[in-house]
C-alpha cells in the first residue's frame, strides 16, 4: 500500500491515560510533491497543546480502498482520528464516501448541508457536483465551531463520524475549523511539558549518554535527538518530553550533568529581535570590543543624521564583515526608529560562481532581517554605477571594509567615493576592527553567519577563488583530517590565505 507513516517511539513520555490521536493526510498532491503538507504540523502542535498525544501521522493517496482501510485501523486504535483533504465537489474528493465504506454505511444528502449548498450555489439537483458537498455517511454529525475572535458560531460545520473528524485540506480553512472546535479535543488534566538542551558536540559523541539515560527513564520521559547542520552555535538539539513537569525537569538536570563538560550551550533562538538592546549593551561595557562597537554605532548614527533611511543602504554579500555590519546597522536603525516599517536596504553584488551554502545564507538572512535586497553585477565600480541608475535616491552606502583589506589603509570612517566614480558617501564603521574583533562580536551575540566559515574558510569570494585555509587543518588521533572553524584562526595575517 502506498502510504507514508510516522509513528512515535515506545519511549513516549506519555502516561497510559492521556488521549491519543492519529492524523490522516489525504491527497495525491502531497505524495507527488505538488503541495507541501503543513496541516499535520499545525494539528500535531495544536493537539499537543490541548493534552492529546499524536501517535501517528499517515499520508495516503486519493484511493477509496486505501482511505477506508486506514480509517478502520486508525479509528479503532486511537482516541481521535483527524483527516485532512479529499473534501469537495470534484471526482477525487472521496474522503466521506470512503469513511462510509469503512463503517459499512451508506451516504445520503444531509438536510442541513443540502440547504447550505442550495443557498450558496443555487442548485438543488442531487446529481450536481456542488451537492456532493452535502453527501455524508448516515451516522455523521455536524460540529459547528465557535469563532475565537468573534465568539459567534462558524457558518460551516466539520463533519464527524464516530471518532473521525473530517477537516478540509486547504490550510487556512482547516486551521480556522480546528480553532473553532478545540473544545472537542481538550484533555482534562493532561498537560505536556518539554525542555530543550542545545549541545555543541557531535551526535556520535553523546549517543552513549543518551541511550543510557533513555533506558533509565523508561516511558516517563521521552528524549529526542536532532542534529542541526546549519547552526553556528550548536550541533544537536535535544528535546525532553513528559506529562510530568517534575520528571522532565529532573531528567534535564541529569542530562546536562552527564553530557561532556562544556558541551551544553545557552542558545539565543532569535538574536535579531534582541539585537538593538544587546548591541547597545555591549557598546557600554567599557571593554576593548565594546569601545569599537560604540565607535561603529556612532559612525552609523552620524550617517543617519545626514541622510534619511530612504537614502542609505548597507553593502551585504554574505561575508563575515558585512554580516557584522548588517547586525550593527539593523540595531542602530531599530534603536532610532523602533516603530519604523521601512525595510533595511541591502546592496548585493551578485557572484558569478556562488557557493550553494552562501545562497542559502543570503536567503535566510534576507528573511530574518526583513531586507530589501538590491542586486547588481560587476566589480564594485560597475555595481555602484548600476545602483546609481536603478536607485538614484540612494546617497550613502555602508561598507564592511577593514583597514587590513586591500587598498583600504587611507580610508576614513566617512569618505566620498573617488573622482570619476558614482557619487556616494562611503560609510566604513568597521575600519579599525580586526579579524578577531569581527569574530568576537559575531560569536558573543550569536549572530548567524555563513556555515562555510565553520568548515575552514576564513575569507569568502566565489567558488573559483575561495579555499579552505591550511592554517586551520588538523589531523586527529585516527589520522582523519578536518578543518577548524574560522574563528579559531590564531594568526589573523593568514586570513586571506583562503583566497586565490
PDB file of N, CA and C in Angstrom, residues 161-219:
ATOM      1  N   UNK A 161     -17.717  11.330  12.039  1.00  0.00           N
ATOM      2  CA  UNK A 161     -18.356  10.013  12.029  1.00  0.00           C
ATOM      3  C   UNK A 161     -17.683   9.199  13.120  1.00  0.00           C
ATOM      4  N   UNK A 162     -18.433   8.918  14.188  1.00  0.00           N
ATOM      5  CA  UNK A 162     -17.863   8.271  15.377  1.00  0.00           C
ATOM      6  C   UNK A 162     -16.720   9.142  15.899  1.00  0.00           C
ATOM      7  N   UNK A 163     -15.490   8.589  15.946  1.00  0.00           N
ATOM      8  CA  UNK A 163     -14.354   9.381  16.461  1.00  0.00           C
ATOM      9  C   UNK A 163     -13.480   9.947  15.344  1.00  0.00           C
ATOM     10  N   UNK A 164     -14.035  10.009  14.132  1.00  0.00           N
ATOM     11  CA  UNK A 164     -13.301  10.519  12.969  1.00  0.00           C
ATOM     12  C   UNK A 164     -13.811  11.909  12.622  1.00  0.00           C
ATOM     13  N   UNK A 165     -12.896  12.881  12.570  1.00  0.00           N
ATOM     14  CA  UNK A 165     -13.246  14.267  12.277  1.00  0.00           C
ATOM     15  C   UNK A 165     -12.659  14.639  10.918  1.00  0.00           C
ATOM     16  N   UNK A 166     -13.523  15.115  10.037  1.00  0.00           N
ATOM     17  CA  UNK A 166     -13.147  15.331   8.635  1.00  0.00           C
ATOM     18  C   UNK A 166     -12.917  16.824   8.394  1.00  0.00           C
ATOM     19  N   UNK A 167     -11.634  17.197   8.245  1.00  0.00           N
ATOM     20  CA  UNK A 167     -11.261  18.601   8.044  1.00  0.00           C
ATOM     21  C   UNK A 167     -10.902  18.847   6.580  1.00  0.00           C
ATOM     22  N   UNK A 168     -11.087  20.074   6.125  1.00  0.00           N
ATOM     23  CA  UNK A 168     -10.687  20.406   4.744  1.00  0.00           C
ATOM     24  C   UNK A 168      -9.173  20.363   4.581  1.00  0.00           C
ATOM     25  N   UNK A 169      -8.731  20.277   3.325  1.00  0.00           N
ATOM     26  CA  UNK A 169      -7.297  20.197   3.065  1.00  0.00           C
ATOM     27  C   UNK A 169      -6.620  21.540   2.925  1.00  0.00           C
ATOM     28  N   UNK A 170      -7.372  22.578   2.550  1.00  0.00           N
ATOM     29  CA  UNK A 170      -6.783  23.918   2.418  1.00  0.00           C
ATOM     30  C   UNK A 170      -6.365  24.416   3.800  1.00  0.00           C
ATOM     31  N   UNK A 171      -5.068  24.711   4.009  1.00  0.00           N
ATOM     32  CA  UNK A 171      -4.581  25.037   5.362  1.00  0.00           C
ATOM     33  C   UNK A 171      -5.360  26.136   6.075  1.00  0.00           C
ATOM     34  N   UNK A 172      -5.686  27.220   5.399  1.00  0.00           N
ATOM     35  CA  UNK A 172      -6.383  28.323   6.079  1.00  0.00           C
ATOM     36  C   UNK A 172      -7.766  27.887   6.567  1.00  0.00           C
ATOM     37  N   UNK A 173      -8.484  27.102   5.749  1.00  0.00           N
ATOM     38  CA  UNK A 173      -9.808  26.615   6.151  1.00  0.00           C
ATOM     39  C   UNK A 173      -9.691  25.588   7.272  1.00  0.00           C
ATOM     40  N   UNK A 174      -8.693  24.717   7.151  1.00  0.00           N
ATOM     41  CA  UNK A 174      -8.508  23.680   8.162  1.00  0.00           C
ATOM     42  C   UNK A 174      -8.180  24.300   9.521  1.00  0.00           C
ATOM     43  N   UNK A 175      -7.277  25.263   9.538  1.00  0.00           N
ATOM     44  CA  UNK A 175      -6.879  25.900  10.791  1.00  0.00           C
ATOM     45  C   UNK A 175      -8.040  26.655  11.428  1.00  0.00           C
ATOM     46  N   UNK A 176      -8.833  27.327  10.602  1.00  0.00           N
ATOM     47  CA  UNK A 176      -9.995  28.048  11.109  1.00  0.00           C
ATOM     48  C   UNK A 176     -11.002  27.069  11.720  1.00  0.00           C
ATOM     49  N   UNK A 177     -11.243  25.960  11.021  1.00  0.00           N
ATOM     50  CA  UNK A 177     -12.209  24.974  11.508  1.00  0.00           C
ATOM     51  C   UNK A 177     -11.742  24.336  12.808  1.00  0.00           C
ATOM     52  N   UNK A 178     -10.469  23.972  12.877  1.00  0.00           N
ATOM     53  CA  UNK A 178      -9.969  23.327  14.093  1.00  0.00           C
ATOM     54  C   UNK A 178     -10.011  24.283  15.277  1.00  0.00           C
ATOM     55  N   UNK A 179      -9.621  25.539  15.047  1.00  0.00           N
ATOM     56  CA  UNK A 179      -9.594  26.518  16.139  1.00  0.00           C
ATOM     57  C   UNK A 179     -10.972  26.683  16.774  1.00  0.00           C
ATOM     58  N   UNK A 180     -12.023  26.520  15.959  1.00  0.00           N
ATOM     59  CA  UNK A 180     -13.365  26.650  16.494  1.00  0.00           C
ATOM     60  C   UNK A 180     -13.861  25.435  17.243  1.00  0.00           C
ATOM     61  N   UNK A 181     -13.138  24.318  17.112  1.00  0.00           N
ATOM     62  CA  UNK A 181     -13.574  23.058  17.728  1.00  0.00           C
ATOM     63  C   UNK A 181     -12.583  22.500  18.741  1.00  0.00           C
ATOM     64  N   UNK A 182     -11.683  23.348  19.221  1.00  0.00           N
ATOM     65  CA  UNK A 182     -10.660  22.864  20.147  1.00  0.00           C
ATOM     66  C   UNK A 182     -11.274  22.190  21.376  1.00  0.00           C
ATOM     67  N   UNK A 183     -12.440  22.658  21.782  1.00  0.00           N
ATOM     68  CA  UNK A 183     -13.057  22.104  22.995  1.00  0.00           C
ATOM     69  C   UNK A 183     -13.379  20.615  22.857  1.00  0.00           C
ATOM     70  N   UNK A 184     -13.537  20.130  21.624  1.00  0.00           N
ATOM     71  CA  UNK A 184     -13.841  18.712  21.420  1.00  0.00           C
ATOM     72  C   UNK A 184     -12.644  17.821  21.728  1.00  0.00           C
ATOM     73  N   UNK A 185     -11.455  18.397  21.681  1.00  0.00           N
ATOM     74  CA  UNK A 185     -10.236  17.599  21.851  1.00  0.00           C
ATOM     75  C   UNK A 185      -9.494  17.910  23.142  1.00  0.00           C
ATOM     76  N   UNK A 186      -9.884  18.954  23.823  1.00  0.00           N
ATOM     77  CA  UNK A 186      -9.172  19.351  25.043  1.00  0.00           C
ATOM     78  C   UNK A 186      -9.227  18.229  26.074  1.00  0.00           C
ATOM     79  N   UNK A 187      -8.070  17.865  26.578  1.00  0.00           N
ATOM     80  CA  UNK A 187      -7.969  16.774  27.552  1.00  0.00           C
ATOM     81  C   UNK A 187      -8.007  17.344  28.961  1.00  0.00           C
ATOM     82  N   UNK A 188      -8.855  16.769  29.796  1.00  0.00           N
ATOM     83  CA  UNK A 188      -8.924  17.236  31.188  1.00  0.00           C
ATOM     84  C   UNK A 188      -7.778  16.631  31.989  1.00  0.00           C
ATOM     85  N   UNK A 189      -6.915  17.504  32.497  1.00  0.00           N
ATOM     86  CA  UNK A 189      -5.861  17.048  33.400  1.00  0.00           C
ATOM     87  C   UNK A 189      -4.555  16.670  32.763  1.00  0.00           C
ATOM     88  N   UNK A 190      -4.494  16.548  31.417  1.00  0.00           N
ATOM     89  CA  UNK A 190      -3.238  16.171  30.775  1.00  0.00           C
ATOM     90  C   UNK A 190      -2.557  17.407  30.194  1.00  0.00           C
ATOM     91  N   UNK A 191      -1.314  17.633  30.615  1.00  0.00           N
ATOM     92  CA  UNK A 191      -0.502  18.726  30.077  1.00  0.00           C
ATOM     93  C   UNK A 191       0.870  18.168  29.750  1.00  0.00           C
ATOM     94  N   UNK A 192       1.350  18.479  28.563  1.00  0.00           N
ATOM     95  CA  UNK A 192       2.677  18.004  28.179  1.00  0.00           C
ATOM     96  C   UNK A 192       3.722  19.076  28.465  1.00  0.00           C
ATOM     97  N   UNK A 193       4.889  18.623  28.891  1.00  0.00           N
ATOM     98  CA  UNK A 193       5.982  19.524  29.242  1.00  0.00           C
ATOM     99  C   UNK A 193       7.213  19.151  28.412  1.00  0.00           C
ATOM    100  N   UNK A 194       7.821  20.159  27.825  1.00  0.00           N
ATOM    101  CA  UNK A 194       9.017  19.943  27.002  1.00  0.00           C
ATOM    102  C   UNK A 194      10.159  20.813  27.504  1.00  0.00           C
ATOM    103  N   UNK A 195      11.367  20.287  27.386  1.00  0.00           N
ATOM    104  CA  UNK A 195      12.574  21.045  27.702  1.00  0.00           C
ATOM    105  C   UNK A 195      13.590  20.791  26.593  1.00  0.00           C
ATOM    106  N   UNK A 196      14.334  21.814  26.233  1.00  0.00           N
ATOM    107  CA  UNK A 196      15.353  21.684  25.194  1.00  0.00           C
ATOM    108  C   UNK A 196      16.738  21.840  25.791  1.00  0.00           C
ATOM    109  N   UNK A 197      17.682  21.117  25.235  1.00  0.00           N
ATOM    110  CA  UNK A 197      19.096  21.261  25.595  1.00  0.00           C
ATOM    111  C   UNK A 197      19.871  21.323  24.288  1.00  0.00           C
ATOM    112  N   UNK A 198      20.685  22.360  24.130  1.00  0.00           N
ATOM    113  CA  UNK A 198      21.480  22.521  22.913  1.00  0.00           C
ATOM    114  C   UNK A 198      22.930  22.148  23.218  1.00  0.00           C
ATOM    115  N   UNK A 199      23.500  21.329  22.335  1.00  0.00           N
ATOM    116  CA  UNK A 199      24.813  20.746  22.597  1.00  0.00           C
ATOM    117  C   UNK A 199      25.753  21.035  21.435  1.00  0.00           C
ATOM    118  N   UNK A 200      26.928  21.544  21.756  1.00  0.00           N
ATOM    119  CA  UNK A 200      27.952  21.788  20.740  1.00  0.00           C
ATOM    120  C   UNK A 200      28.931  20.623  20.728  1.00  0.00           C
ATOM    121  N   UNK A 201      28.415  19.459  20.355  1.00  0.00           N
ATOM    122  CA  UNK A 201      29.212  18.235  20.248  1.00  0.00           C
ATOM    123  C   UNK A 201      28.563  17.355  19.197  1.00  0.00           C
ATOM    124  N   UNK A 202      29.349  16.482  18.590  1.00  0.00           N
ATOM    125  CA  UNK A 202      28.797  15.599  17.565  1.00  0.00           C
ATOM    126  C   UNK A 202      27.822  14.608  18.202  1.00  0.00           C
ATOM    127  N   UNK A 203      26.792  14.239  17.435  1.00  0.00           N
ATOM    128  CA  UNK A 203      25.786  13.307  17.937  1.00  0.00           C
ATOM    129  C   UNK A 203      26.403  11.959  18.301  1.00  0.00           C
ATOM    130  N   UNK A 204      27.391  11.531  17.527  1.00  0.00           N
ATOM    131  CA  UNK A 204      28.041  10.249  17.818  1.00  0.00           C
ATOM    132  C   UNK A 204      28.767  10.278  19.161  1.00  0.00           C
ATOM    133  N   UNK A 205      29.243  11.448  19.542  1.00  0.00           N
ATOM    134  CA  UNK A 205      29.978  11.587  20.802  1.00  0.00           C
ATOM    135  C   UNK A 205      29.055  11.466  22.012  1.00  0.00           C
ATOM    136  N   UNK A 206      27.812  11.936  21.880  1.00  0.00           N
ATOM    137  CA  UNK A 206      26.906  11.944  23.026  1.00  0.00           C
ATOM    138  C   UNK A 206      25.905  10.794  22.995  1.00  0.00           C
ATOM    139  N   UNK A 207      25.906   9.997  21.920  1.00  0.00           N
ATOM    140  CA  UNK A 207      24.929   8.911  21.774  1.00  0.00           C
ATOM    141  C   UNK A 207      24.923   7.932  22.954  1.00  0.00           C
ATOM    142  N   UNK A 208      26.095   7.489  23.477  1.00  0.00           N
ATOM    143  CA  UNK A 208      26.063   6.550  24.615  1.00  0.00           C
ATOM    144  C   UNK A 208      25.356   7.120  25.845  1.00  0.00           C
ATOM    145  N   UNK A 209      25.552   8.405  26.114  1.00  0.00           N
ATOM    146  CA  UNK A 209      24.888   9.042  27.252  1.00  0.00           C
ATOM    147  C   UNK A 209      23.373   9.055  27.040  1.00  0.00           C
ATOM    148  N   UNK A 210      22.944   9.388  25.821  1.00  0.00           N
ATOM    149  CA  UNK A 210      21.517   9.456  25.524  1.00  0.00           C
ATOM    150  C   UNK A 210      20.857   8.084  25.663  1.00  0.00           C
ATOM    151  N   UNK A 211      21.526   7.056  25.156  1.00  0.00           N
ATOM    152  CA  UNK A 211      20.978   5.699  25.226  1.00  0.00           C
ATOM    153  C   UNK A 211      20.812   5.250  26.676  1.00  0.00           C
ATOM    154  N   UNK A 212      21.818   5.513  27.479  1.00  0.00           N
ATOM    155  CA  UNK A 212      21.793   5.108  28.892  1.00  0.00           C
ATOM    156  C   UNK A 212      20.679   5.826  29.654  1.00  0.00           C
ATOM    157  N   UNK A 213      20.546   7.128  29.439  1.00  0.00           N
ATOM    158  CA  UNK A 213      19.534   7.892  30.160  1.00  0.00           C
ATOM    159  C   UNK A 213      18.119   7.504  29.731  1.00  0.00           C
ATOM    160  N   UNK A 214      17.911   7.321  28.421  1.00  0.00           N
ATOM    161  CA  UNK A 214      16.574   6.941  27.966  1.00  0.00           C
ATOM    162  C   UNK A 214      16.150   5.599  28.556  1.00  0.00           C
ATOM    163  N   UNK A 215      17.087   4.678  28.653  1.00  0.00           N
ATOM    164  CA  UNK A 215      16.780   3.375  29.247  1.00  0.00           C
ATOM    165  C   UNK A 215      16.394   3.513  30.718  1.00  0.00           C
ATOM    166  N   UNK A 216      17.046   4.430  31.424  1.00  0.00           N
ATOM    167  CA  UNK A 216      16.746   4.594  32.849  1.00  0.00           C
ATOM    168  C   UNK A 216      15.415   5.303  33.086  1.00  0.00           C
ATOM    169  N   UNK A 217      15.004   6.161  32.138  1.00  0.00           N
ATOM    170  CA  UNK A 217      13.752   6.894  32.306  1.00  0.00           C
ATOM    171  C   UNK A 217      12.529   6.086  31.889  1.00  0.00           C
ATOM    172  N   UNK A 218      12.722   5.117  30.988  1.00  0.00           N
ATOM    173  CA  UNK A 218      11.597   4.328  30.507  1.00  0.00           C
ATOM    174  C   UNK A 218      10.573   5.202  29.802  1.00  0.00           C
ATOM    175  N   UNK A 219       9.284   4.976  30.109  1.00  0.00           N
ATOM    176  CA  UNK A 219       8.210   5.724  29.459  1.00  0.00           C
ATOM    177  C   UNK A 219       7.907   7.051  30.151  1.00  0.00           C
TER     178      UNK A 219
END
